[in-house]
XYZ file of C-alpha atoms in Angstrom:
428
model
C -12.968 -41.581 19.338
C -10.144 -44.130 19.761
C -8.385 -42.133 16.969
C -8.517 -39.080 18.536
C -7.620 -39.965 22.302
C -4.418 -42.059 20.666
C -3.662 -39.175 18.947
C -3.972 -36.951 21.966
C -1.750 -39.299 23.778
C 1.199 -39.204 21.637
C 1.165 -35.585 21.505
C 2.345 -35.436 24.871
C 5.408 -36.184 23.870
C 7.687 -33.359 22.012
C 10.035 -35.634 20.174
C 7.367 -37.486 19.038
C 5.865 -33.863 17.287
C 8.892 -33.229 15.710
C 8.841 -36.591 13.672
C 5.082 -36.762 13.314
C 5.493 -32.967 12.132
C 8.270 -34.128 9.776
C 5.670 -37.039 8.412
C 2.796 -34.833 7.957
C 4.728 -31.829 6.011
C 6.508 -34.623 3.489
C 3.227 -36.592 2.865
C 1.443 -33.022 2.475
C 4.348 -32.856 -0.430
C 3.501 -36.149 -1.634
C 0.174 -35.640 -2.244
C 0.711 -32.266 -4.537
C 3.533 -34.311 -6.383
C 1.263 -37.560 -7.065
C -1.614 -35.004 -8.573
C 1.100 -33.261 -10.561
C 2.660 -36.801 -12.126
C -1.273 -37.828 -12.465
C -1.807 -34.551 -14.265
C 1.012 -35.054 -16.722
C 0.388 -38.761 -17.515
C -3.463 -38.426 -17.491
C -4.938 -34.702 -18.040
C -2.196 -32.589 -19.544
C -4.007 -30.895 -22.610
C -0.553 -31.189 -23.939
C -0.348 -34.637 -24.180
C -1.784 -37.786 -25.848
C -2.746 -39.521 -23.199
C -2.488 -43.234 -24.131
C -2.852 -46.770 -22.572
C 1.224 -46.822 -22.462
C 1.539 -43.451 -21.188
C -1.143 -44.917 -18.095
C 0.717 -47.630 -17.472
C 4.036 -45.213 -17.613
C 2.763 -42.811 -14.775
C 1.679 -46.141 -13.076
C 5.196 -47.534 -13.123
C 6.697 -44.281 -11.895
C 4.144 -44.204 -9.350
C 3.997 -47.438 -8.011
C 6.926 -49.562 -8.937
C 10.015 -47.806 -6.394
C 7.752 -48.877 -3.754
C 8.077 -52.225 -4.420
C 11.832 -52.974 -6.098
C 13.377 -50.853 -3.254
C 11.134 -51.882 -0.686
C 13.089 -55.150 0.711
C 16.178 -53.719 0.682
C 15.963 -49.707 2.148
C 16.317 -51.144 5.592
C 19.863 -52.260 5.095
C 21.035 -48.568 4.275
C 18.005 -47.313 7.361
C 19.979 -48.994 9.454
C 23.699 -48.459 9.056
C 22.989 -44.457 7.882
C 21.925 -41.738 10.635
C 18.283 -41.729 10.231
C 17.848 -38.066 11.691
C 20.292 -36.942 8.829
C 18.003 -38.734 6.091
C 15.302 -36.869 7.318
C 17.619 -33.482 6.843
C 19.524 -34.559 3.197
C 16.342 -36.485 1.635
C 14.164 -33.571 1.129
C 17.018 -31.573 -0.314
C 18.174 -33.867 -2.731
C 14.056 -34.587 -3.426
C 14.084 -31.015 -3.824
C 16.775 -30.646 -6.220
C 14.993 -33.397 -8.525
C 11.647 -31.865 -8.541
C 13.045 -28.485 -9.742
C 14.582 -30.398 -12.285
C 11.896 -32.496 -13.263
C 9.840 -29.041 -13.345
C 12.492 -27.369 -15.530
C 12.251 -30.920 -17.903
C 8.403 -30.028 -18.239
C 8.653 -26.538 -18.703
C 11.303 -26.804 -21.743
C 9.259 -29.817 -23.224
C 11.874 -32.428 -22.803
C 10.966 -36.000 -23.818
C 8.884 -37.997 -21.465
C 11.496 -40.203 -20.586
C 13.467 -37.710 -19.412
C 10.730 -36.396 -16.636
C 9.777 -40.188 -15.667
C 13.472 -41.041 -15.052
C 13.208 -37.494 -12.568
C 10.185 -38.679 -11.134
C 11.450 -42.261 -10.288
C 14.751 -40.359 -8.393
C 11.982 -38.439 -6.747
C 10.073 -41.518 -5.600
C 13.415 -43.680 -4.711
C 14.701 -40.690 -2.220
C 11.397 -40.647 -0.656
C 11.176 -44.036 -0.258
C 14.057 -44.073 1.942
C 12.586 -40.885 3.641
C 9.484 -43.326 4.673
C 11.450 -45.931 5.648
C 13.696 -43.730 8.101
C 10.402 -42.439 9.479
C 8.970 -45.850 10.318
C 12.320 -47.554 12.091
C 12.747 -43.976 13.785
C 9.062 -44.411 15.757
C 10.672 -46.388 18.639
C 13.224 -44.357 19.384
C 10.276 -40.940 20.064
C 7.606 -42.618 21.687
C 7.335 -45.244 24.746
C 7.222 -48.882 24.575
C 3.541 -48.518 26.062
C 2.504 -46.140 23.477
C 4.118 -47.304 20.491
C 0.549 -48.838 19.540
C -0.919 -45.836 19.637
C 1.379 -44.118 17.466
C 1.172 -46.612 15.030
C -2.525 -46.318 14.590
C -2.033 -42.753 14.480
C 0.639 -41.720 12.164
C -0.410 -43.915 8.769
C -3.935 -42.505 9.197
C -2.906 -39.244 9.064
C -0.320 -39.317 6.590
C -2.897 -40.751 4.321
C -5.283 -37.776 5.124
C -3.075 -35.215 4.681
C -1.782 -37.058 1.087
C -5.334 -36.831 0.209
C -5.277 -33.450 1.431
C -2.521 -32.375 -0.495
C -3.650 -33.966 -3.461
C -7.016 -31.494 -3.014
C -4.285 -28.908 -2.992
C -2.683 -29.656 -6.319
C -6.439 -29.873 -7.780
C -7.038 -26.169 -6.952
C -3.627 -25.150 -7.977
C -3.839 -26.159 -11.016
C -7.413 -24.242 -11.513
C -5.319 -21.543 -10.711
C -2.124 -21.803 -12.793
C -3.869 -24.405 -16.026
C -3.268 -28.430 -16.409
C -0.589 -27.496 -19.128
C 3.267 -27.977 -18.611
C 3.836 -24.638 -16.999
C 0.884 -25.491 -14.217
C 2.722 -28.970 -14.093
C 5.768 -27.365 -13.257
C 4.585 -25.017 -10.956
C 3.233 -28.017 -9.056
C 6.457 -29.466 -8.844
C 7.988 -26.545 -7.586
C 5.193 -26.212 -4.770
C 5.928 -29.894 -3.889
C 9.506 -29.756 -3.561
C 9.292 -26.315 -1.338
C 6.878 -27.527 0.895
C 9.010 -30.782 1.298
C 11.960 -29.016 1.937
C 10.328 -27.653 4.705
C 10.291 -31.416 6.234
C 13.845 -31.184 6.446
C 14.171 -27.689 8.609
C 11.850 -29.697 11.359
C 13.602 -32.622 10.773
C 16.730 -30.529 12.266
C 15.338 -29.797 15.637
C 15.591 -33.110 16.242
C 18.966 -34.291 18.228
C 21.773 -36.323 15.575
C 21.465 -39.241 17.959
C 17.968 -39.311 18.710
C 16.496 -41.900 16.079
C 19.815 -44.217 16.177
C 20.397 -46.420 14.918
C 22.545 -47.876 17.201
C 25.987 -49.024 16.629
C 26.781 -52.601 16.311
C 30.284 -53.983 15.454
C 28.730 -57.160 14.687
C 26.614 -56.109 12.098
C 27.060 -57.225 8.574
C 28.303 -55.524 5.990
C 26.043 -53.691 4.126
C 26.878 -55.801 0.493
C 26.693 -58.769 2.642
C 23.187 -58.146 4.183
C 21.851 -57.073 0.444
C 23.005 -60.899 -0.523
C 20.813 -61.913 2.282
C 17.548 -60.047 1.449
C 17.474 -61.594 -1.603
C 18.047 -64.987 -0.087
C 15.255 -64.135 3.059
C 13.235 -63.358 0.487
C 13.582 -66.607 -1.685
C 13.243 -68.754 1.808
C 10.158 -66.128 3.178
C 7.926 -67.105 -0.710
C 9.200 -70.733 0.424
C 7.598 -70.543 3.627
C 4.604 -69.190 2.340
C 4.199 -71.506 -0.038
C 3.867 -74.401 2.242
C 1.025 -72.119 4.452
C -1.759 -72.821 1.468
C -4.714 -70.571 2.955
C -2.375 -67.858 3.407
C -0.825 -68.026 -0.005
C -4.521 -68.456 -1.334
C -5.554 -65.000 0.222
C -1.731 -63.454 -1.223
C -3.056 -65.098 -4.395
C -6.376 -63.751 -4.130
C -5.233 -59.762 -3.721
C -2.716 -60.189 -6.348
C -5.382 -61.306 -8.599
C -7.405 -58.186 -7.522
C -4.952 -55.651 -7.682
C -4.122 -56.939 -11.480
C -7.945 -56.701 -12.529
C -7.986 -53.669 -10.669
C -5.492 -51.873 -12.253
C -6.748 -52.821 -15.569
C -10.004 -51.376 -14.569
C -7.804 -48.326 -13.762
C -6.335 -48.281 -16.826
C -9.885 -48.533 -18.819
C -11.433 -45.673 -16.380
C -8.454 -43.013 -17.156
C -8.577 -43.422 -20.710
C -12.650 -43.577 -21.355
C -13.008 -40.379 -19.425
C -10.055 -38.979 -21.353
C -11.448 -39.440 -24.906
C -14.743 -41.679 -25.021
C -16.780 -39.605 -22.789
C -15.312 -36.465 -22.869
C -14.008 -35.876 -26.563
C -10.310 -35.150 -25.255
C -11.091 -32.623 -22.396
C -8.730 -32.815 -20.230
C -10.657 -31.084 -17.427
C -13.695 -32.464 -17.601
C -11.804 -36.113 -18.001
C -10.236 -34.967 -14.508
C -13.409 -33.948 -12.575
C -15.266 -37.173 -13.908
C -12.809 -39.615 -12.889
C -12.401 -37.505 -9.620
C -16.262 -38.672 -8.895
C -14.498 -42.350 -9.674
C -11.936 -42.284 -6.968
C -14.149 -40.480 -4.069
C -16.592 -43.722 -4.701
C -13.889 -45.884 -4.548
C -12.963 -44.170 -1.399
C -16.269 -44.737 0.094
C -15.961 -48.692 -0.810
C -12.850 -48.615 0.843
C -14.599 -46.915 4.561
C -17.430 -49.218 3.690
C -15.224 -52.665 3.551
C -13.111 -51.381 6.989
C -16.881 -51.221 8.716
C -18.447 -54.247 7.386
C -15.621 -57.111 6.660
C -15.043 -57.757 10.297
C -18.903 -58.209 10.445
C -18.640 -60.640 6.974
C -15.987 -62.568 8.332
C -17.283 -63.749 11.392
C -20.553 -64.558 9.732
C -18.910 -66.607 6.854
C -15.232 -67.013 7.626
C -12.249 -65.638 5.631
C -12.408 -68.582 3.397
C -16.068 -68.060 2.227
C -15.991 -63.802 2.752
C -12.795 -63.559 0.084
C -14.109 -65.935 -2.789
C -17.925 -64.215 -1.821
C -16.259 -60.410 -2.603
C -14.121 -61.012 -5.448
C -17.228 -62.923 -7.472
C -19.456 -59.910 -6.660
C -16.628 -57.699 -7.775
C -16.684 -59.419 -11.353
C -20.579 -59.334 -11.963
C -21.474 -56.239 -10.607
C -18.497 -54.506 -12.398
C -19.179 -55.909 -15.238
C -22.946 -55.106 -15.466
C -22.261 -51.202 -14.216
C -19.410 -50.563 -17.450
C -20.177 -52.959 -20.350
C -22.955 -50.543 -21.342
C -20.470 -47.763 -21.702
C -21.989 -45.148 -19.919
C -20.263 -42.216 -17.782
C -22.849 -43.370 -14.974
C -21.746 -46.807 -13.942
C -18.181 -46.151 -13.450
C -18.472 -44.385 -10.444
C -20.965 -46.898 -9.185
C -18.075 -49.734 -10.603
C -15.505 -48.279 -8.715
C -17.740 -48.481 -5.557
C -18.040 -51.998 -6.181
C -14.439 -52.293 -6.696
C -13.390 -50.284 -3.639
C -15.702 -52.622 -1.342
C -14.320 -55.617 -2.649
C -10.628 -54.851 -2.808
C -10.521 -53.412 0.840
C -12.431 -56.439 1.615
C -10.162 -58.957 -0.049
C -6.969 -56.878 0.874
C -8.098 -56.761 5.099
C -8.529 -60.934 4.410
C -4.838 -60.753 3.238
C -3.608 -58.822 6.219
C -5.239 -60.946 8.448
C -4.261 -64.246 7.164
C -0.996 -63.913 6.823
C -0.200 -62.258 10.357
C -2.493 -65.444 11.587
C -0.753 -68.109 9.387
C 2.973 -67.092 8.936
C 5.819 -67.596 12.090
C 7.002 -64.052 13.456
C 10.121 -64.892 12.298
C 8.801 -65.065 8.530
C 6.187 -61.950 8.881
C 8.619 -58.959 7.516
C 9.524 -61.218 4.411
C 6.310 -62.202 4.444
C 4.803 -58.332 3.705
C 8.168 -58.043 1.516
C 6.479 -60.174 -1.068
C 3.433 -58.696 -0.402
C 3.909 -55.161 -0.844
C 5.905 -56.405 -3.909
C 2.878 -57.957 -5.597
C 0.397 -55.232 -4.679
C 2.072 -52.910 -6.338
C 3.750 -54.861 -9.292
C 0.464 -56.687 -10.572
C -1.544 -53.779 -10.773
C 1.628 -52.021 -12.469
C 1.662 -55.260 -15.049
C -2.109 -54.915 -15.323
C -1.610 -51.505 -16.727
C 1.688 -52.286 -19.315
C -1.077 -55.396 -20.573
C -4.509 -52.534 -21.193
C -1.562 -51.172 -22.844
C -1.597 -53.561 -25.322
C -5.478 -54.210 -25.437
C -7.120 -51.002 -25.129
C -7.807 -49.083 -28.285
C -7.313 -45.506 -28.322
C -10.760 -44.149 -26.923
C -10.634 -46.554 -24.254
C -14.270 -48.725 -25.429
C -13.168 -52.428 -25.296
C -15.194 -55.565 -24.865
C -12.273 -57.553 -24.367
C -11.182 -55.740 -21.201
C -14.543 -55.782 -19.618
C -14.781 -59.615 -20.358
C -11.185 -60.181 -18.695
C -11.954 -58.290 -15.449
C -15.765 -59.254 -15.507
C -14.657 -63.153 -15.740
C -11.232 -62.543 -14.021
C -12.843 -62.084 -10.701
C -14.923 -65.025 -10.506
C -12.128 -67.334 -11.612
C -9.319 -65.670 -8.857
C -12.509 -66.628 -6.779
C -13.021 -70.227 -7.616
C -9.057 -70.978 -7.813
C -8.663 -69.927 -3.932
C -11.860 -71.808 -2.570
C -10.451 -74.878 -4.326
C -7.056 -74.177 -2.895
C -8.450 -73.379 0.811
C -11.175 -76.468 0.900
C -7.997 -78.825 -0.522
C -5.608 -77.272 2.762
C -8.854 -78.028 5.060
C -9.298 -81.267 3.571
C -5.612 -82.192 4.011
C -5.685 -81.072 7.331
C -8.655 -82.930 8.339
């Protein structure tokens, strides 16, 4: 209920529709053109799907969000954010009808990654000019609200729009010409973000103008070196770098276990069907979705019964065992009960991390602080993938990878209640 009466609050006010209108459209878009890059990496009949082509569509996926992360707010904040939200989806646009032409006239891979990272760069911005333009469309007293409203729902309608590309391609095939007609759906439907984006005022999402500012090659030097002093900082706050520690460990076995999923379905338990890879790993993901609602519900619970310190180590140990038991026989059943597992545990481990480090870090530190954080959440499970790469043999059925996550988990565990009972003993 708290969802909805925010949501019904916010609504009141008609700038805030516009942007929230903007969000929604572009993250309806985003979900269609993550399905479509999934589809081509993953499920294309027309392509040998491979450990290195996984961690490829992983990397084009995943890695923007984290090398351009840090530094988009220097250009959010000299640059007209209304007029990002008008120019981004055009130039997005323009890339996604060429990354559709690059799939339709069976270009090389490269060539359609390279179009897909553009695509993922210019929204990144796009994001970024969304979440510093909130404050400027909502009141102080409801700026709460609206921030418990609009991630929710952009990740709903994502989901949404990924359900969307599913039954799209039923309709037009999972080969390069359904690939490219996805594209083409994703880049019209975000260029429609950019038409509400207009009825928005020039002025109305700033930012404002400061002669004192930096200069923009000047303030890029000084990311980096906030940055360097933020990990610093962190580094001398041991229970929060523990819990930083312990989700980077997670989101490295986890993306391994990603990794080891996509390509079993794809040739070990389906023989190289491409849809029936896709609706079995499907089943994967909606379990994993389930761990995550699961974790939200009960870690709050866990954590006041046995602490952060004792919750975190307690999850990621479970995560190793039970994973390990549910795939090592090799059997389509236990991955979907494995990525259950999985889902509980991550969310678990990854709410820990939130906590801690809003609880542990100075303000002054916390936007670094979730700098290097976003950076390792996405970049270890991105270098989890490149190292299945290397591992994995071509139907996906490997001992060795089920031994490194199934013993990974329990040693991430150990190494951060050592490191958390040495801070408490140090403090004591």
């Amino acid at each position: 209920m708290s969802f909805v009466a925010d949501l019904r609050v916010v609504l009141q006010g008609r700038d805030f529709k516009r942007l929230f209108g903007t969000r929604l459209v572009s993250q309806f878009s985003d979900g269609i053109f993550q399905f479509a890059v999934a589809n081509f990496a993953f499920f294309s009949p027309e392509q040998q799907t491979t450990a290195l082509a996984v961690a490829a569509g992983l990397a084009v996926l995943l890695l923007p969000y984290s090398v351009l992360g840090p530094f988009v707010g220097v250009f959010i904040d000299r640059w007209s954010r209304r007029q990002i939200l008008v120019i981004a989806p055009v130039v997005r646009g323009a890339l996604l009808l060429l990354a559709a032409a690059l799939v339709a006239s069976d270009a090389p891979d490269p060539a359609f990654y390279a179009a897909a990272l553009g695509v993922l760069a210019v929204n990144r911005f796009f994001l970024a000019a969304l979440g510093a333009s909130l404050p400027h469309v909502v009141p102080a007293d409801r700026l709460l609200a609206a921030n418990a409203v609009t991630p929710t729902s952009g990740t709903v309608v994502t989901f949404v729009g990924a359900g969307v590309g599913f039954l799209l391609r039923e309709l037009v095939g999972g080969g390069d010409g359904g690939i490219a007609v996805l594209l083409v759906a994703s880049g019209v439907v975000f260029g429609l973000s950019a038409l509400v984006a207009r009825t928005m005022d020039r002025a109305l999402l700033g930012p404002a103008v400061d002669p004192g500012r930096p200069q923009a090659r000047e303030a890029l030097r000084n990311v980096v070196a906030g940055l360097v002093d933020g990990a610093r900082h962190i580094a001398h706050r041991r229970v929060a770098a523990a819990t930083m520690g312990a989700m980077a460990a997670h989101r490295f076995l986890y993306g391994m276990a990603t990794a080891l999923g996509i390509i079993l379905y794809r040739y070990y338990f389906t023989d190289g069907d491409a849809d029936a890879a896709l609706r079995g790993l499907s089943m994967v993901v909606a379990t994993s979705g389930v761990g995550y609602f699961l974790a939200v519900i009960i870690t709050p619970y866990a954590t006041e019964r046995f602490t952060i310190e004792r919750w975190v180590p307690i999850a990621l140990a479970s995560a190793g065992v039970l994973s390990g038991a549910l795939v090592a026989p090799f059997q389509e059943w236990g991955l979907p009960l494995a990525g259950f597992v999985l889902g509980v545990a991550g969310q678990s481990v990854k709410i820990c991390a939130d906590t801690t480090v809003q609880r542990d870090v100075e303000d002054i530190y916390l936007g670094r602080a979730f700098s290097l954080y976003d950076m390792l959440f996405n970049g270890m499970y991105v270098l989890a993938a490149a190292l299945s790469a290397l591992i994995l043999p071509e139907n996906g059925k490997s001992y060795l990878a089920v031994a490194i996550i199934t013993a990974g988990y329990p040693l991430a565990a150990l190494a951060y209640r050592m490191t958390t009972a040495a801070s408490r003993a140090r403090a004591a």
